[in-house]
XYZ file of C-alpha atoms in Angstrom:
573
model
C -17.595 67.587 -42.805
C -19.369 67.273 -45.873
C -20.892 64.095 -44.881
C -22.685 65.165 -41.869
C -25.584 67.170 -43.968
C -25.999 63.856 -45.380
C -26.382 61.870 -42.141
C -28.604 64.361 -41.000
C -30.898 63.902 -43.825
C -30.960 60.195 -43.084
C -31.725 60.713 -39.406
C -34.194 63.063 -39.939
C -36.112 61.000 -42.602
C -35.931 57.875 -40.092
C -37.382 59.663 -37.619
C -40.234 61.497 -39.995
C -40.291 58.131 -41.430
C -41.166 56.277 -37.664
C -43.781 59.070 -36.561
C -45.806 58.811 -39.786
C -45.633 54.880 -39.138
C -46.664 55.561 -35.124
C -49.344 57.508 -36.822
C -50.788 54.662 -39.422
C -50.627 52.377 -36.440
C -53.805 53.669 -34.763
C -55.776 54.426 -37.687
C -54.349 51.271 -40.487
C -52.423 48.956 -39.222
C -50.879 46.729 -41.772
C -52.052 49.164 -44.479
C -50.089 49.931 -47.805
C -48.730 53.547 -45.979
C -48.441 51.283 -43.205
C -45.702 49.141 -44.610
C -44.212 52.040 -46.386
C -43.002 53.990 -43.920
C -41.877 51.107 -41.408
C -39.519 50.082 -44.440
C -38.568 53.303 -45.098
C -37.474 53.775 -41.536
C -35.445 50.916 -41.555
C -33.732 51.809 -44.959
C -33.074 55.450 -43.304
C -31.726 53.683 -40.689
C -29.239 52.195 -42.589
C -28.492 54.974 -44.582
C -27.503 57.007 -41.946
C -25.145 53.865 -40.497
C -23.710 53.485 -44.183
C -22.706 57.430 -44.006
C -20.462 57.249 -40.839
C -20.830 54.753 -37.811
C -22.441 58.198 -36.106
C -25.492 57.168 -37.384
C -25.653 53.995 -35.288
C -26.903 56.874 -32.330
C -30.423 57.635 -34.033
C -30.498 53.775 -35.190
C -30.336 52.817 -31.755
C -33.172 55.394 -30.656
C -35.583 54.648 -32.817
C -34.905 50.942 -31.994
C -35.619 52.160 -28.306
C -38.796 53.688 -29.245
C -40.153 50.877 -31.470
C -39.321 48.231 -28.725
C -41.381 50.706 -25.886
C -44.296 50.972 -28.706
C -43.763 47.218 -28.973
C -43.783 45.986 -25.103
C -47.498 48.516 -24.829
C -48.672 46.174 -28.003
C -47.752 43.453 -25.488
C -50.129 44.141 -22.935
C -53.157 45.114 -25.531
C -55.846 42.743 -24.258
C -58.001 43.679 -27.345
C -55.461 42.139 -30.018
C -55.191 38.291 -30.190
C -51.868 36.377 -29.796
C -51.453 36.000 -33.902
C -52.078 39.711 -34.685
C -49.124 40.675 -31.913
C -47.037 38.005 -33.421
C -47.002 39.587 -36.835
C -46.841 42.725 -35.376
C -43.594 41.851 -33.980
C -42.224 40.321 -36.864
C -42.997 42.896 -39.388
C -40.984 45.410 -36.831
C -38.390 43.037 -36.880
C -37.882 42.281 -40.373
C -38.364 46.496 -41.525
C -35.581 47.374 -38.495
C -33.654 44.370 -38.004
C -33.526 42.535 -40.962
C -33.562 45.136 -43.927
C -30.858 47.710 -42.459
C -28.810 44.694 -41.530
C -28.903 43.136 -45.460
C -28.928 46.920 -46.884
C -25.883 47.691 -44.696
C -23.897 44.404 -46.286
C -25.260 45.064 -50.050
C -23.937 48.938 -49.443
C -20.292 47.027 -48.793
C -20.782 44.084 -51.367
C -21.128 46.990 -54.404
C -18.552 49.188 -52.692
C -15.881 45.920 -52.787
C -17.104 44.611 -56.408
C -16.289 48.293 -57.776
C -13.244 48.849 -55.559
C -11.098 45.777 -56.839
C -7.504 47.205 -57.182
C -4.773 48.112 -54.954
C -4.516 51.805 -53.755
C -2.168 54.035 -52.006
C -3.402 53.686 -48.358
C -3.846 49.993 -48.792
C -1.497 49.006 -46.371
C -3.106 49.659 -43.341
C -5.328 46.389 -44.097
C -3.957 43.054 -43.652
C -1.761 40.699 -46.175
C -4.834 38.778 -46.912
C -6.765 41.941 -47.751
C -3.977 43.625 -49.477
C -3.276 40.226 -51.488
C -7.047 39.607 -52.833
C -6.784 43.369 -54.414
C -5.363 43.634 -58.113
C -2.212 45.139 -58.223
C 0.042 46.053 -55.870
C 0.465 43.343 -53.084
C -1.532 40.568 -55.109
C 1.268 41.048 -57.902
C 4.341 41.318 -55.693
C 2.665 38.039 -54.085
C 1.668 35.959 -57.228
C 3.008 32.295 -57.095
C 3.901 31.879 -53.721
C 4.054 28.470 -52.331
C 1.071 28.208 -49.882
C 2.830 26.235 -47.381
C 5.954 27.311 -45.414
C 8.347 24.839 -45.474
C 11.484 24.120 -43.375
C 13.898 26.795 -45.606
C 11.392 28.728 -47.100
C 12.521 32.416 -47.432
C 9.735 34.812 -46.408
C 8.949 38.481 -45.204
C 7.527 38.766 -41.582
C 4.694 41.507 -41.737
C 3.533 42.777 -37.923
C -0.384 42.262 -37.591
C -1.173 45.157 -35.745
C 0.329 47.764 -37.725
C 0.701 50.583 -35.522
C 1.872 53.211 -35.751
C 2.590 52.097 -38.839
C 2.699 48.526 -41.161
C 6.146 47.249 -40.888
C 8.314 44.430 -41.132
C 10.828 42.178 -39.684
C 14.211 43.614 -40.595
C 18.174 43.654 -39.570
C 20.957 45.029 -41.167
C 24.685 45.216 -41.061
C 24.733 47.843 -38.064
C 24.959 46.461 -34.728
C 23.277 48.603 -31.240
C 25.888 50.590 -29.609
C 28.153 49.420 -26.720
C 26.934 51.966 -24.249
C 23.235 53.463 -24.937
C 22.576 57.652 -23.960
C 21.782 56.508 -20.608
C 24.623 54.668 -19.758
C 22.782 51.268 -19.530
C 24.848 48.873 -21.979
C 23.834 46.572 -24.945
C 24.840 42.900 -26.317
C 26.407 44.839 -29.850
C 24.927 42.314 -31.441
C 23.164 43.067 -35.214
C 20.300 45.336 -34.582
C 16.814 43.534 -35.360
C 14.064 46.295 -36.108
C 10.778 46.669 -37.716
C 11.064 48.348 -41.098
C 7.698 50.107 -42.906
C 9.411 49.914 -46.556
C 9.701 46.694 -48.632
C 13.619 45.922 -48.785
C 15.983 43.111 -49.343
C 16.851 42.990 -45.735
C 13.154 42.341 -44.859
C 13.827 38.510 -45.972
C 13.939 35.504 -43.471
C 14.667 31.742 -43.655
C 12.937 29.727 -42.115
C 15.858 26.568 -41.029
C 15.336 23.376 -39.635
C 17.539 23.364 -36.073
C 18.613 19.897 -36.485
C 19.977 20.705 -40.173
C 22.572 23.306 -41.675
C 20.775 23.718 -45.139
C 18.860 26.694 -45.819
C 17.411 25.393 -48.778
C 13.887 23.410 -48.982
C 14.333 19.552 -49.475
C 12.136 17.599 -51.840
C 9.498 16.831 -50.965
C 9.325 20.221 -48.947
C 8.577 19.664 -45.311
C 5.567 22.042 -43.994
C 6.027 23.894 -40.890
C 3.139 23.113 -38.187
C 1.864 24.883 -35.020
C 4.594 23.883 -32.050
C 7.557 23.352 -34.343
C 10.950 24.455 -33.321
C 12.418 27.124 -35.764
C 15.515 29.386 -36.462
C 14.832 32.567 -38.269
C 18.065 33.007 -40.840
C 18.591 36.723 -41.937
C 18.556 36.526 -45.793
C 21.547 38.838 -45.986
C 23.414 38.290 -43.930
C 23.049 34.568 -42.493
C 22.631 35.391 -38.915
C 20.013 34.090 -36.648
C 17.246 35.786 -34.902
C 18.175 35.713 -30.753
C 17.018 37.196 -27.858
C 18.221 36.721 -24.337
C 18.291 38.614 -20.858
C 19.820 42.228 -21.694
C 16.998 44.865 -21.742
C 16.318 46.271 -24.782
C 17.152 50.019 -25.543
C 14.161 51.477 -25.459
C 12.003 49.245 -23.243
C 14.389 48.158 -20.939
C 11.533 45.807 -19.057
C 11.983 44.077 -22.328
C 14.400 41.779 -23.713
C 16.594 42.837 -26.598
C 16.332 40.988 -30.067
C 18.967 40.837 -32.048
C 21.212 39.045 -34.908
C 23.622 36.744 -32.823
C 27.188 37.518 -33.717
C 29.647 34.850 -31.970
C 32.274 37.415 -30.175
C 33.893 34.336 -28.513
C 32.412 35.573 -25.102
C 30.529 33.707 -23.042
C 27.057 35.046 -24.796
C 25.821 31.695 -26.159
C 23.513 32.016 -29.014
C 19.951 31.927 -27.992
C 17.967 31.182 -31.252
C 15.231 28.855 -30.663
C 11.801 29.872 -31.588
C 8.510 27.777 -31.006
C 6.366 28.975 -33.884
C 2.530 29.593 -32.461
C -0.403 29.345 -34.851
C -2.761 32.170 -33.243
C -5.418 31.473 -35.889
C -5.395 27.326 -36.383
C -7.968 25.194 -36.640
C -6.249 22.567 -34.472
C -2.934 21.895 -33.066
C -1.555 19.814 -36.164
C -1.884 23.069 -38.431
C 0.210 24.213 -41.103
C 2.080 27.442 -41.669
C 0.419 29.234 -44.440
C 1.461 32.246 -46.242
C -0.763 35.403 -45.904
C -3.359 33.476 -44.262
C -1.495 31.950 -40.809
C -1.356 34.594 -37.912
C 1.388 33.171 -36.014
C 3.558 34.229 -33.073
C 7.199 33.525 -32.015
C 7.954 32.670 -28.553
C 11.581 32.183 -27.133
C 12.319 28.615 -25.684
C 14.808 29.530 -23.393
C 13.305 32.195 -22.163
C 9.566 32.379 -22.934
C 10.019 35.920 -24.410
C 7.329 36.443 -27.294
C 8.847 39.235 -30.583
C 7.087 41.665 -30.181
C 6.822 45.422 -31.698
C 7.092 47.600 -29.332
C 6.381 50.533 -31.623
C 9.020 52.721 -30.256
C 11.237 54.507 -32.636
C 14.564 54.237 -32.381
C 17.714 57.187 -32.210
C 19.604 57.974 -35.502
C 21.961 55.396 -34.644
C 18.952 52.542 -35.534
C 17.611 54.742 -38.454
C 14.204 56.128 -36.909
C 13.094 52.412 -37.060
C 10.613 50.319 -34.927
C 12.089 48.752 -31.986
C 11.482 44.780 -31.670
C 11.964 43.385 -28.206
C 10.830 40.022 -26.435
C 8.315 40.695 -24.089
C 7.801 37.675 -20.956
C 4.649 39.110 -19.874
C 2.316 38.926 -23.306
C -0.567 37.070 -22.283
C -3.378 36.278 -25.374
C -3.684 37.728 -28.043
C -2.269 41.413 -29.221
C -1.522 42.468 -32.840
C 1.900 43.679 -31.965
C 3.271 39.799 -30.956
C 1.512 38.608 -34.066
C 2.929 38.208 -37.032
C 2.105 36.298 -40.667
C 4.171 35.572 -43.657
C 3.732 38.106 -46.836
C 6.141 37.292 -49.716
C 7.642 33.832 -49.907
C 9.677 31.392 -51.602
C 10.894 28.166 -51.472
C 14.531 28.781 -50.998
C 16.715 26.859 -53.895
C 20.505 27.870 -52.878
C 22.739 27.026 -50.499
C 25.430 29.253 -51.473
C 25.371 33.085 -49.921
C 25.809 34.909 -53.110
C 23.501 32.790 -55.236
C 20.670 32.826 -52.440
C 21.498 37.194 -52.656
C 20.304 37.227 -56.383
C 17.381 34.844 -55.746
C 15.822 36.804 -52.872
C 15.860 39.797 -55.297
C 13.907 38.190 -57.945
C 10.487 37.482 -57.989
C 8.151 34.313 -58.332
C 6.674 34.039 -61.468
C 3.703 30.999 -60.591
C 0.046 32.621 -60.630
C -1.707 31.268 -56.926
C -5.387 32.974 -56.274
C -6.013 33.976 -52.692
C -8.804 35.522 -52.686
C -10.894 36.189 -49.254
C -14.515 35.379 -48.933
C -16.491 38.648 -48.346
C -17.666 38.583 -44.971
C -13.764 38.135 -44.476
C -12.833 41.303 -45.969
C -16.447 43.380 -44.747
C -15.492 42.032 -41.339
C -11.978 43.834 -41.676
C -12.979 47.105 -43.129
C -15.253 47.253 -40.449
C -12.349 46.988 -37.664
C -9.967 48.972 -39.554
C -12.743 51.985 -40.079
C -13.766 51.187 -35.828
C -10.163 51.186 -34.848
C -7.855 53.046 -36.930
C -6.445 56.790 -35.909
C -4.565 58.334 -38.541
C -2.930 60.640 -35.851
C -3.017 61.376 -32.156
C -1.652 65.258 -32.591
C -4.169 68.010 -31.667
C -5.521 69.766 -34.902
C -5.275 73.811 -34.907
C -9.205 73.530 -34.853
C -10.587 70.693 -32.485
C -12.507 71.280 -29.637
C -13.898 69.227 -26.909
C -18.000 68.084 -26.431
C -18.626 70.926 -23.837
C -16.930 73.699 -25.866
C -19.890 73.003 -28.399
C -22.644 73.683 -26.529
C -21.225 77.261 -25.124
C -20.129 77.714 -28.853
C -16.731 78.650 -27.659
C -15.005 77.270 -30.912
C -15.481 77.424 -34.882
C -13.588 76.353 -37.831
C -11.834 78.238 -40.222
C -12.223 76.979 -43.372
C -10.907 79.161 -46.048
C -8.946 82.748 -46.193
C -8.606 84.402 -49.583
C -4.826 85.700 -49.857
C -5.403 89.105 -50.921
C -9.475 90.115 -50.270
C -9.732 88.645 -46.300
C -12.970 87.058 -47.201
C -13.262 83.858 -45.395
C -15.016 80.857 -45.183
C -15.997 79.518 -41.309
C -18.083 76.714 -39.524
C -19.869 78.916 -37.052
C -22.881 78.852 -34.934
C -25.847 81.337 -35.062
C -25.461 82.232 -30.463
C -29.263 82.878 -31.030
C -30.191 79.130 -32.362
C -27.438 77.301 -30.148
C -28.665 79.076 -27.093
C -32.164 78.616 -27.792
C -31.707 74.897 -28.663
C -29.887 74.491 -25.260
C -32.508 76.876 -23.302
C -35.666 74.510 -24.577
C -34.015 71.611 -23.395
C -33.821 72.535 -20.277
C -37.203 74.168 -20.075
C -38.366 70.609 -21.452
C -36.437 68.792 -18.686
C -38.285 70.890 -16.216
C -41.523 70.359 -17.055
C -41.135 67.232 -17.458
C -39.787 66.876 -13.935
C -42.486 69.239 -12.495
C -45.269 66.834 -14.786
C -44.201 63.395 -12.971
C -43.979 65.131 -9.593
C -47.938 66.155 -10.300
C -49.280 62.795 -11.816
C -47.174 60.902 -8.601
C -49.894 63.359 -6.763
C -52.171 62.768 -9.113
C -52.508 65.517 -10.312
C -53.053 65.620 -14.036
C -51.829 68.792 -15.998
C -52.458 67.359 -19.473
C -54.988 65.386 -21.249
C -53.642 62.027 -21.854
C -53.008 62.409 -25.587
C -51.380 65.558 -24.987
C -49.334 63.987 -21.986
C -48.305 60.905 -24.510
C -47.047 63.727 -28.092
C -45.114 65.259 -25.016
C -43.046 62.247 -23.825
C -42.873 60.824 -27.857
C -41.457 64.275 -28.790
C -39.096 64.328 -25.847
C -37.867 60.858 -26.638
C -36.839 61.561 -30.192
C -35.829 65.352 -29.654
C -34.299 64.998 -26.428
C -33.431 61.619 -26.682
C -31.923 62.407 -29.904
C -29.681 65.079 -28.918
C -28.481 62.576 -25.732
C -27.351 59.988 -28.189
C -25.958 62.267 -30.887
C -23.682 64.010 -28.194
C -22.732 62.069 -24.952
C -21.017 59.421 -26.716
C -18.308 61.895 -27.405
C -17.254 62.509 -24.111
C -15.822 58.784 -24.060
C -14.143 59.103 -27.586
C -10.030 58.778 -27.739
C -9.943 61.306 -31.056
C -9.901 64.655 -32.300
C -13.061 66.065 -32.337
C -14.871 69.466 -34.229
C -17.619 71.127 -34.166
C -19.110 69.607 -36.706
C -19.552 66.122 -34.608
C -22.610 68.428 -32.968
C -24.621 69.558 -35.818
C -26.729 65.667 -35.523
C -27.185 66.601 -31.906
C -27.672 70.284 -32.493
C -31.008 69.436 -35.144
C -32.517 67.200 -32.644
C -32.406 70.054 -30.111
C -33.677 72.941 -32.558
C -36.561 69.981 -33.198
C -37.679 70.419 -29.922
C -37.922 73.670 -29.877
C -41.207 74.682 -31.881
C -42.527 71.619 -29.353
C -41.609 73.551 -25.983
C -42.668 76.644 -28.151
C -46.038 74.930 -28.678
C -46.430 73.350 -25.578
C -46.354 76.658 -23.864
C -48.391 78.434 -26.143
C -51.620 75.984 -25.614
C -51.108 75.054 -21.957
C -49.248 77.408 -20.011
C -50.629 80.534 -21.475
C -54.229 80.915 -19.909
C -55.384 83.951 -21.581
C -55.555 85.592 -24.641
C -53.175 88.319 -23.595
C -50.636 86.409 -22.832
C -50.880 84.117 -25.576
C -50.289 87.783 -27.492
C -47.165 88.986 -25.875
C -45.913 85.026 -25.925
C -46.300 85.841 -29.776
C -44.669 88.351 -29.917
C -41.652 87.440 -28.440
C -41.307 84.564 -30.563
C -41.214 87.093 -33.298
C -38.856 88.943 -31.630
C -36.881 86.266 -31.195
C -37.159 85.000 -34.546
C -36.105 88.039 -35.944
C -32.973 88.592 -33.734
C -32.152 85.100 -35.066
C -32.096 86.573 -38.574
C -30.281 89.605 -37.834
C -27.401 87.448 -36.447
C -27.337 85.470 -39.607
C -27.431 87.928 -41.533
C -24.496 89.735 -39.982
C -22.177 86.747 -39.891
C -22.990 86.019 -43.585
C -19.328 87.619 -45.057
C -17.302 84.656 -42.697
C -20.022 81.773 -43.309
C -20.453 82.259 -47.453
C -17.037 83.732 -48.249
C -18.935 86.376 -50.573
C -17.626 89.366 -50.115
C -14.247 91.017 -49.322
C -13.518 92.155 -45.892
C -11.735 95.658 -44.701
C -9.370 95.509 -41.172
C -12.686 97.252 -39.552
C -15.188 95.193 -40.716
C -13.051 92.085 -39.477
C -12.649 93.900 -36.323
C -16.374 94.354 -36.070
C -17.278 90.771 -36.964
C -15.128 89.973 -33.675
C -17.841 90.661 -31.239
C -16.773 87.609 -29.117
C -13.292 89.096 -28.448
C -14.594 92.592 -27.114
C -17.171 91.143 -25.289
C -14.762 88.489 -23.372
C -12.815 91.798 -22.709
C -15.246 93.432 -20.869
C -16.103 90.740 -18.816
C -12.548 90.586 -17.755
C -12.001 93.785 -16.895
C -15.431 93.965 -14.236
């Protein structure tokens, strides 16, 4: 929350910043002040968009504004082709251009100074994790670039939800008969794990050879090749085949293939898909290769289904094959974090090696763009959690101001410490909206008539004002209504400013042109007094649960609760 005063700032001062340019544009175009405050609208602009993504709303209106201004400087007989040329361009470069390289340098200084490995570094990609110092990019140091036909590696899912895991089995196998009575293959469960372990490791084997160790030279793996995935610790191979898997029973299961001298032949052949090649003869590479697995006998592509399983398969992440993937999806893809080229044939020598680590330094660091590109899909698409909070509220619940947020409760005084809204404000904000809708409506019914109600420069302030204060409130608070997350109050104070903007301009407007006489003009004056001052009195009285200054008895608390009593009365007439 403590951002949003910020971002308010910025939108303010980009929309200050684009009037006082409107304003230099009649009088000095191309003038020192002139240049000024177009550039200083376009680094608002990015300010705000640098703050939280929320200020991309008030980017995009003033964008909407300048091009309007821009397609009337279109149709200007009285300035010459040239003159609207670099008119163009200069609003180009000032809110194209400079918020575009400002918004990259903001992300270039933040990644310079932000160079090591963190605690919530996992939910960004191998790569990402691996060009950080510390952490990954140590664990990782020395790998072999190039997977190779027994290469022993860790199989990281791309799309990391709900949260980053890895491919992992273990000794326990999935029970004969499931909850539901539907039965299983008992074969060696094959789950998604979100801790490094031992059991996390793979080999990578030729099918036409029994070594699982890499030959000299080492043989690359390409995009189409036919693999076996070898369990590290156990030797068994990855399988799938047609028995529904236990929690997505449309699904195929994926397993460990333990020979039970049934007839359950082993299905282990995997075609190895580069998602991310350059062309069809590409090779496997560690960290950087996004690749996917898809059964040959069967088509099925391992997938995460990101369904956690009962006790009996340790809360972990089911894996299934899925036949109907079709393109691309995070949870089929998978790439290669920690690997070695695999030196022993022999079970308990290859046990010691996959618990010691490579010692060879190998640099991979990504390009910038690579990792700005990232952060900015991570930041877009990550949701930490899909529970309701005790506080969140929907977008309609903050214009009634039928919600507030409790902030802070001292143990052993009551004061307290809320996010609340002044009835007086929020209902006037929403009030001159709607008396500025009106008019407006009632305005373009005359002029179709035309009949003409305001001078023309007082017709034009009236539709500029309502396109940044009403336009601004539109932008600032629709969007929500088509956002998957949880929401507070707070997401309305951008919205909320643009409204109490328009105010003193409805205030104004019906002060010099819908007031005829002096008298009214008078009593119109007067209640905008009174008004201002019952505006006070409310702040003033919820002061104690907005500042947290000042301890609170059982009947002052009781007082403050003015919303309760009155919903009480309602109810009972």
């Amino acid at each position: 929350m403590l951002l949003e005063s910020v971002l308010i700032f910025f939108n303010l001062l980009a929309v200050l910043s684009y009037l006082k340019f409107f304003n230099c544009q009649k009088h000095s175009p191309f003038s020192l002040s002139w240049w000024f405050w177009l550039t200083l609208t376009g680094v608002a602009c990015s300010c705000a968009v640098g703050i939280k993504y929320m200020g991309v709303f008030t980017y995009v209106l003033v964008l909407g504004v300048a091009a309007v201004h821009a397609w009337h400087l279109l149709g200007d007989q009285t300035l010459s082709n040239v003159c609207v040329f670099c008119h163009l361009l200069a609003r180009a470069v000032a809110l194209l251009v400079i918020p575009v390289v400002l918004y990259l340098l903001f992300f270039y200084v933040h990644l310079i100074l932000v160079f090591r490995s963190g605690p919530h570094d996992q939910i960004m990609s191998s790569a990402f994790q691996a060009s950080l110092e510390g952490g990954l990019a140590r664990i990782t140091q020395g790998q072999p670039l190039e997977v190779a036909f027994g290469s022993q590696v860790t199989l990281r899912n791309v799309f990391g939800k709900p949260v980053p895991c890895w491919l992992h089995s273990h000794q326990d196998t999935y029970p004969m008969i499931y909850e539901n009575g539907r039965g299983s293959s008992h074969q060696q469960q094959v789950t998604c794990y979100p801790f490094k372990d031992v059991n996390n490791w793979w080999i990578v084997k030729d099918p036409r050879r029994h070594q699982l160790v890499v030959s000299s030279p080492p043989r690359p793996v390409r995009h189409g090749d036919m693999v076996q995935l070898v369990h590290g610790m156990t030797t068994r191979s990855l399988n799938t085949h047609d028995v529904a898997a236990p929690l997505s029973p449309h699904s195929q299961e994926v397993s460990c293939y333990i020979d039970y001298n049934i007839s359950m032949p082993a299905q282990n052949l995997w075609r190895l898909e580069i998602v991310n090649r350059g062309s069809d003869t590409d090779v496997w590479k560690t960290i950087l290769s996004e690749v996917r697995f898809v059964h040959v006998n069967t088509s099925a592509v391992l997938k995460l289904s990101g369904a956690h399983l009962p006790d009996w398969g340790y809360r972990q992440l089911e894996i299934v094959g899925e036949k109907l993937s079709r393109g691309y999806h995070g949870s089929t893809v998978w790439n290669v974090e920690e690997h070695r080229y695999g030196a022993s044939q022999e079970q308990r020598e290859r046990e010691r090696e996959l618990h010691s680590p490579a010692q060879v330094d190998v640099s991979r660091n990504l390009s910038f763009m690579a990792r700005f590109s990232e952060l900015q899909w991570r930041m877009l698409a990550l949701r930490s959690d899909d529970s309701e909070h005790k506080y969140s509220s929907s977008p309609l619940e903050w214009v009634t101001l039928d919600t507030n947020i409790a902030y802070w409760l001292h143990p052993r005084t009551s004061a307290q410490i809320h996010l609340l809204g002044n009835i007086v404000i929020w209902v006037s904000g929403s009030l001159a909206l709607a008396i500025y809708a009106l008019l407006s409506l009632w305005y373009l019914l005359r002029r179709r008539r035309n009949v003409h109600d305001l001078p023309q420069d007082a017709w034009l302030r009236w539709v500029l004002a309502g396109a940044l204060c009403a336009g601004g409130w539109a932008v600032n608070y629709l969007p929500f209504f088509l956002m998957e997350k949880t929401l507070f109050l707070y997401h309305y104070l951008p919205a909320l400013t643009f409204q109490i903007l328009l105010l003193p301009v409805v205030l104004q407007h019906i002060s010099d042109h819908l007031c005829r006489s002096q008298l009214q003009r008078s009593i119109f004056s007067a209640l905008v007094v009174a008004w201002y001052s019952s505006a006070c009195h409310v702040s003033n009285t919820l002061r104690p649960l907005t500042y947290g200054d000042k301890s609170l008895s059982p009947h002052e608390l009781k007082a403050l609760r003015w919303k309760d009593s009155w919903d009480i009365l309602i109810r009972k007439h």
